[in-house]
PDB file of C-alpha atoms in Angstrom:
ATOM      1  CA  MET V   1      86.806  18.009 117.755  1.00  0.00           C
ATOM      2  CA  ARG V   2      86.053  20.853 115.372  1.00  0.00           C
ATOM      3  CA  THR V   3      83.840  22.652 117.883  1.00  0.00           C
ATOM      4  CA  SER V   4      86.512  22.512 120.586  1.00  0.00           C
ATOM      5  CA  LEU V   5      89.100  23.956 118.188  1.00  0.00           C
ATOM      6  CA  SER V   6      86.775  26.727 117.074  1.00  0.00           C
ATOM      7  CA  HIS V   7      85.875  27.397 120.729  1.00  0.00           C
ATOM      8  CA  ALA V   8      89.587  27.691 121.583  1.00  0.00           C
ATOM      9  CA  ALA V   9      90.124  30.029 118.621  1.00  0.00           C
ATOM     10  CA  ASN V  10      87.173  32.153 119.718  1.00  0.00           C
ATOM     11  CA  ALA V  11      88.533  32.292 123.269  1.00  0.00           C
ATOM     12  CA  ALA V  12      91.925  33.433 121.959  1.00  0.00           C
ATOM     13  CA  ALA V  13      90.273  36.040 119.749  1.00  0.00           C
ATOM     14  CA  ASP V  14      88.224  37.277 122.718  1.00  0.00           C
ATOM     15  CA  LYS V  15      91.384  37.843 124.724  1.00  0.00           C
ATOM     16  CA  GLU V  16      92.826  40.022 121.979  1.00  0.00           C
ATOM     17  CA  SER V  17      89.644  41.958 121.244  1.00  0.00           C
ATOM     18  CA  SER V  18      88.439  45.006 123.155  1.00  0.00           C
ATOM     19  CA  VAL V  19      84.847  44.081 122.326  1.00  0.00           C
ATOM     20  CA  ASP V  20      83.141  41.162 124.071  1.00  0.00           C
ATOM     21  CA  LYS V  21      81.258  38.611 122.006  1.00  0.00           C
ATOM     22  CA  HIS V  22      78.248  36.753 123.335  1.00  0.00           C
ATOM     23  CA  GLU V  23      76.886  33.334 122.513  1.00  0.00           C
ATOM     24  CA  GLY V  24      73.255  32.334 122.470  1.00  0.00           C
ATOM     25  CA  ARG V  25      70.279  34.627 122.191  1.00  0.00           C
ATOM     26  CA  ASP V  26      72.367  37.822 122.253  1.00  0.00           C
ATOM     27  CA  ALA V  27      74.975  36.555 119.780  1.00  0.00           C
ATOM     28  CA  GLY V  28      74.613  39.596 117.513  1.00  0.00           C
ATOM     29  CA  THR V  29      75.123  42.177 120.229  1.00  0.00           C
ATOM     30  CA  ILE V  30      78.452  43.634 121.239  1.00  0.00           C
ATOM     31  CA  ARG V  31      79.521  45.468 124.342  1.00  0.00           C
ATOM     32  CA  LEU V  32      81.873  48.368 123.917  1.00  0.00           C
ATOM     33  CA  ASP V  33      84.843  48.428 126.236  1.00  0.00           C
ATOM     34  CA  ASP V  34      83.530  49.432 129.666  1.00  0.00           C
ATOM     35  CA  PRO V  35      86.396  50.402 131.963  1.00  0.00           C
ATOM     36  CA  TRP V  36      84.763  48.726 134.973  1.00  0.00           C
ATOM     37  CA  TYR V  37      83.540  45.496 133.351  1.00  0.00           C
ATOM     38  CA  ASP V  38      86.531  43.300 134.138  1.00  0.00           C
ATOM     39  CA  ALA V  39      88.243  45.531 136.681  1.00  0.00           C
ATOM     40  CA  LEU V  40      89.527  43.645 139.676  1.00  0.00           C
ATOM     41  CA  ALA V  41      89.486  45.177 143.091  1.00  0.00           C
ATOM     42  CA  VAL V  42      93.015  45.777 144.299  1.00  0.00           C
ATOM     43  CA  GLY V  43      94.477  42.442 145.344  1.00  0.00           C
ATOM     44  CA  TRP V  44      91.489  40.307 144.294  1.00  0.00           C
ATOM     45  CA  GLY V  45      92.389  37.386 142.074  1.00  0.00           C
ATOM     46  CA  GLU V  46      95.841  38.720 141.443  1.00  0.00           C
ATOM     47  CA  GLY V  47      98.530  36.133 141.898  1.00  0.00           C
ATOM     48  CA  GLN V  48      96.184  33.514 143.336  1.00  0.00           C
ATOM     49  CA  GLY V  49      98.451  32.898 146.306  1.00  0.00           C
ATOM     50  CA  GLN V  50     101.704  33.156 144.362  1.00  0.00           C
ATOM     51  CA  ALA V  51     104.198  35.774 145.389  1.00  0.00           C
ATOM     52  CA  GLU V  52     104.648  38.063 142.419  1.00  0.00           C
ATOM     53  CA  ALA V  53     107.234  40.775 142.238  1.00  0.00           C
ATOM     54  CA  VAL V  54     105.531  44.003 141.285  1.00  0.00           C
ATOM     55  CA  ALA V  55     107.812  46.735 140.061  1.00  0.00           C
ATOM     56  CA  PRO V  56     107.173  50.144 141.584  1.00  0.00           C
ATOM     57  CA  PRO V  57     105.760  52.710 139.193  1.00  0.00           C
ATOM     58  CA  PRO V  58     108.403  54.656 137.275  1.00  0.00           C
ATOM     59  CA  PRO V  59     109.056  58.195 138.449  1.00  0.00           C
ATOM     60  CA  ALA V  60     106.966  61.004 137.036  1.00  0.00           C
ATOM     61  CA  PRO V  61     108.648  63.761 135.012  1.00  0.00           C
ATOM     62  CA  GLY V  62     109.331  65.824 138.148  1.00  0.00           C
ATOM     63  CA  GLY V  63     111.289  62.977 139.760  1.00  0.00           C
ATOM     64  CA  ARG V  64     108.393  62.040 142.053  1.00  0.00           C
ATOM     65  CA  PRO V  65     106.881  58.546 141.689  1.00  0.00           C
ATOM     66  CA  ALA V  66     103.831  58.329 139.425  1.00  0.00           C
ATOM     67  CA  PRO V  67     100.572  58.150 141.384  1.00  0.00           C
ATOM     68  CA  GLY V  68      99.297  54.641 142.000  1.00  0.00           C
ATOM     69  CA  ALA V  69      95.702  53.505 141.673  1.00  0.00           C
ATOM     70  CA  SER V  70      95.109  53.990 145.386  1.00  0.00           C
ATOM     71  CA  ASP V  71      96.368  57.583 145.101  1.00  0.00           C
ATOM     72  CA  ILE V  72      93.940  58.215 142.255  1.00  0.00           C
ATOM     73  CA  TYR V  73      91.016  56.799 144.242  1.00  0.00           C
ATOM     74  CA  LEU V  74      91.950  58.794 147.341  1.00  0.00           C
ATOM     75  CA  GLU V  75      92.175  61.953 145.252  1.00  0.00           C
ATOM     76  CA  VAL V  76      88.723  61.322 143.799  1.00  0.00           C
ATOM     77  CA  GLN V  77      87.308  60.478 147.226  1.00  0.00           C
ATOM     78  CA  ARG V  78      88.575  63.797 148.579  1.00  0.00           C
ATOM     79  CA  SER V  79      87.188  65.765 145.629  1.00  0.00           C
ATOM     80  CA  ALA V  80      84.236  68.104 146.001  1.00  0.00           C
ATOM     81  CA  ALA V  81      82.326  66.230 143.270  1.00  0.00           C
ATOM     82  CA  PHE V  82      82.574  62.922 145.152  1.00  0.00           C
ATOM     83  CA  GLN V  83      81.566  64.563 148.425  1.00  0.00           C
ATOM     84  CA  GLU V  84      78.536  66.074 146.684  1.00  0.00           C
ATOM     85  CA  VAL V  85      77.474  62.649 145.344  1.00  0.00           C
ATOM     86  CA  ARG V  86      77.810  61.129 148.827  1.00  0.00           C
ATOM     87  CA  SER V  87      75.913  64.061 150.351  1.00  0.00           C
ATOM     88  CA  ARG V  88      73.032  63.644 147.887  1.00  0.00           C
ATOM     89  CA  TYR V  89      72.957  59.923 148.654  1.00  0.00           C
ATOM     90  CA  ARG V  90      72.814  60.505 152.411  1.00  0.00           C
ATOM     91  CA  ARG V  91      70.183  63.251 152.120  1.00  0.00           C
ATOM     92  CA  PHE V  92      67.845  60.727 150.515  1.00  0.00           C
ATOM     93  CA  VAL V  93      68.762  57.445 152.201  1.00  0.00           C
ATOM     94  CA  VAL V  94      68.891  58.518 155.854  1.00  0.00           C
ATOM     95  CA  PRO V  95      65.398  60.075 156.022  1.00  0.00           C
ATOM     96  CA  ALA V  96      63.894  57.381 153.782  1.00  0.00           C
ATOM     97  CA  THR V  97      65.359  54.586 155.912  1.00  0.00           C
ATOM     98  CA  ALA V  98      64.259  56.246 159.151  1.00  0.00           C
ATOM     99  CA  GLY V  99      60.740  56.858 157.827  1.00  0.00           C
ATOM    100  CA  PHE V 100      60.331  53.326 156.527  1.00  0.00           C
ATOM    101  CA  PHE V 101      61.702  51.815 159.740  1.00  0.00           C
ATOM    102  CA  LEU V 102      59.286  53.895 161.844  1.00  0.00           C
ATOM    103  CA  TRP V 103      56.378  52.849 159.595  1.00  0.00           C
ATOM    104  CA  TYR V 104      57.390  49.193 160.002  1.00  0.00           C
ATOM    105  CA  LEU V 105      57.713  49.551 163.793  1.00  0.00           C
ATOM    106  CA  ALA V 106      54.306  51.247 163.978  1.00  0.00           C
ATOM    107  CA  TYR V 107      52.786  48.295 162.116  1.00  0.00           C
ATOM    108  CA  VAL V 108      54.425  45.710 164.383  1.00  0.00           C
ATOM    109  CA  ILE V 109      53.617  47.616 167.589  1.00  0.00           C
ATOM    110  CA  ALA V 110      50.006  48.163 166.523  1.00  0.00           C
ATOM    111  CA  ALA V 111      49.640  44.475 165.648  1.00  0.00           C
ATOM    112  CA  THR V 112      50.935  43.379 169.065  1.00  0.00           C
ATOM    113  CA  THR V 113      49.504  46.046 171.369  1.00  0.00           C
ATOM    114  CA  ALA V 114      46.178  46.854 169.697  1.00  0.00           C
ATOM    115  CA  PRO V 115      44.818  43.622 168.214  1.00  0.00           C
ATOM    116  CA  GLY V 116      41.261  44.933 168.523  1.00  0.00           C
ATOM    117  CA  VAL V 117      42.034  47.920 166.293  1.00  0.00           C
ATOM    118  CA  MET V 118      43.898  45.790 163.774  1.00  0.00           C
ATOM    119  CA  ALA V 119      41.037  43.255 163.656  1.00  0.00           C
ATOM    120  CA  ARG V 120      38.431  45.943 162.922  1.00  0.00           C
ATOM    121  CA  PRO V 121      36.772  45.139 159.576  1.00  0.00           C
ATOM    122  CA  VAL V 122      36.988  47.783 156.869  1.00  0.00           C
ATOM    123  CA  VAL V 123      35.157  46.183 153.936  1.00  0.00           C
ATOM    124  CA  GLY V 124      33.816  42.646 154.193  1.00  0.00           C
ATOM    125  CA  ALA V 125      36.610  40.323 155.313  1.00  0.00           C
ATOM    126  CA  VAL V 126      39.290  42.998 154.810  1.00  0.00           C
ATOM    127  CA  ASN V 127      40.462  44.410 158.134  1.00  0.00           C
ATOM    128  CA  VAL V 128      42.883  47.164 159.224  1.00  0.00           C
ATOM    129  CA  ALA V 129      45.770  44.697 159.708  1.00  0.00           C
ATOM    130  CA  LEU V 130      45.425  43.397 156.145  1.00  0.00           C
ATOM    131  CA  LEU V 131      45.381  46.926 154.723  1.00  0.00           C
ATOM    132  CA  ALA V 132      48.407  47.918 156.825  1.00  0.00           C
ATOM    133  CA  GLY V 133      50.268  44.772 155.704  1.00  0.00           C
ATOM    134  CA  LEU V 134      49.518  45.503 152.059  1.00  0.00           C
ATOM    135  CA  GLY V 135      50.594  49.077 152.752  1.00  0.00           C
ATOM    136  CA  GLN V 136      53.976  47.701 153.828  1.00  0.00           C
ATOM    137  CA  PHE V 137      54.416  46.046 150.438  1.00  0.00           C
ATOM    138  CA  LEU V 138      53.187  49.114 148.590  1.00  0.00           C
ATOM    139  CA  SER V 139      55.508  51.414 150.528  1.00  0.00           C
ATOM    140  CA  THR V 140      58.453  49.098 149.780  1.00  0.00           C
ATOM    141  CA  PHE V 141      57.800  49.342 146.048  1.00  0.00           C
ATOM    142  CA  LEU V 142      57.250  53.112 146.248  1.00  0.00           C
ATOM    143  CA  LEU V 143      60.477  53.572 148.178  1.00  0.00           C
ATOM    144  CA  THR V 144      62.383  51.484 145.629  1.00  0.00           C
ATOM    145  CA  TRP V 145      60.942  53.552 142.782  1.00  0.00           C
ATOM    146  CA  ALA V 146      61.752  56.819 144.581  1.00  0.00           C
ATOM    147  CA  TYR V 147      65.320  55.679 145.266  1.00  0.00           C
ATOM    148  CA  ALA V 148      65.908  54.679 141.636  1.00  0.00           C
ATOM    149  CA  ARG V 149      64.425  57.969 140.428  1.00  0.00           C
ATOM    150  CA  HIS V 150      66.514  59.994 142.867  1.00  0.00           C
ATOM    151  CA  ALA V 151      69.677  58.140 141.822  1.00  0.00           C
ATOM    152  CA  ARG V 152      68.926  58.643 138.134  1.00  0.00           C
ATOM    153  CA  LEU V 153      68.121  62.346 138.453  1.00  0.00           C
ATOM    154  CA  ARG V 154      70.545  63.475 141.156  1.00  0.00           C
ATOM    155  CA  ARG V 155      73.546  61.130 141.359  1.00  0.00           C
ATOM    156  CA  ASP V 156      74.128  58.925 138.339  1.00  0.00           C
ATOM    157  CA  ARG V 157      75.521  61.586 135.991  1.00  0.00           C
ATOM    158  CA  ALA V 158      77.957  62.929 138.584  1.00  0.00           C
ATOM    159  CA  ALA V 159      78.994  59.386 139.570  1.00  0.00           C
ATOM    160  CA  LEU V 160      79.566  58.500 135.915  1.00  0.00           C
ATOM    161  CA  ASP V 161      81.698  61.622 135.472  1.00  0.00           C
ATOM    162  CA  LEU V 162      83.781  60.540 138.480  1.00  0.00           C
ATOM    163  CA  ARG V 163      84.074  57.020 137.060  1.00  0.00           C
ATOM    164  CA  TRP V 164      85.405  58.326 133.760  1.00  0.00           C
ATOM    165  CA  THR V 165      87.783  60.693 135.554  1.00  0.00           C
ATOM    166  CA  VAL V 166      89.296  57.723 137.376  1.00  0.00           C
ATOM    167  CA  PHE V 167      89.407  55.676 134.178  1.00  0.00           C
ATOM    168  CA  GLU V 168      91.182  58.439 132.267  1.00  0.00           C
ATOM    169  CA  GLN V 169      93.715  58.923 135.062  1.00  0.00           C
ATOM    170  CA  GLU V 170      94.409  55.182 135.199  1.00  0.00           C
ATOM    171  CA  ARG V 171      94.669  55.014 131.415  1.00  0.00           C
ATOM    172  CA  GLY V 172      97.164  57.907 131.437  1.00  0.00           C
ATOM    173  CA  GLN V 173      99.113  56.145 134.149  1.00  0.00           C
ATOM    174  CA  GLU V 174      99.233  52.914 132.097  1.00  0.00           C
ATOM    175  CA  ARG V 175     100.398  54.825 128.999  1.00  0.00           C
ATOM    176  CA  TYR V 176     103.125  56.477 131.029  1.00  0.00           C
ATOM    177  CA  ARG V 177     104.244  53.139 132.449  1.00  0.00           C
ATOM    178  CA  SER V 178     104.250  51.482 129.048  1.00  0.00           C
ATOM    179  CA  ARG V 179     106.373  54.333 127.644  1.00  0.00           C
ATOM    180  CA  GLY V 180     108.767  53.997 130.588  1.00  0.00           C
ATOM    181  CA  ALA V 181     109.012  50.208 130.119  1.00  0.00           C
ATOM    182  CA  GLY V 182     109.555  50.562 126.359  1.00  0.00           C
ATOM    183  CA  ARG V 183     112.737  52.653 126.778  1.00  0.00           C
TER     184      ARG V 183
END
């Protein structure tokens, strides 16, 4: 009985706190408030099938309606910084995918059309087909490493800056709405 009451009290305290608490092995660690941790995609899990009346955002100081979340995301998507992140992503992924796919096709075609070449022994019982197959695994790991390195060095910082830009715009929008509702 006592544990269920303390669990309920902890759950209530978690709802009020901006810092998440963990149970178990990581009980001493805390996670600072990440703006994307509990963020729902628009329309996901909201209402759960119930029709809810959502008030339109209050007008901005100029008489125009305050920008909604979709307006903020569209603005960011159209920004030069976002386009640069997408461009860097494509400049790596398209050639890497094409190269890996061609390497895979070469392996499959060689295995089916040139079995004599693939069966040629290299060292002892190790033949060309075995080395090419192991090369497939090695190239997969190398490509994964290269992708993670490219993302870390060329895209992550800019993407994080965009994430915080969106978060700050949404936070400003929420503050404005709360001030408008408080009047």
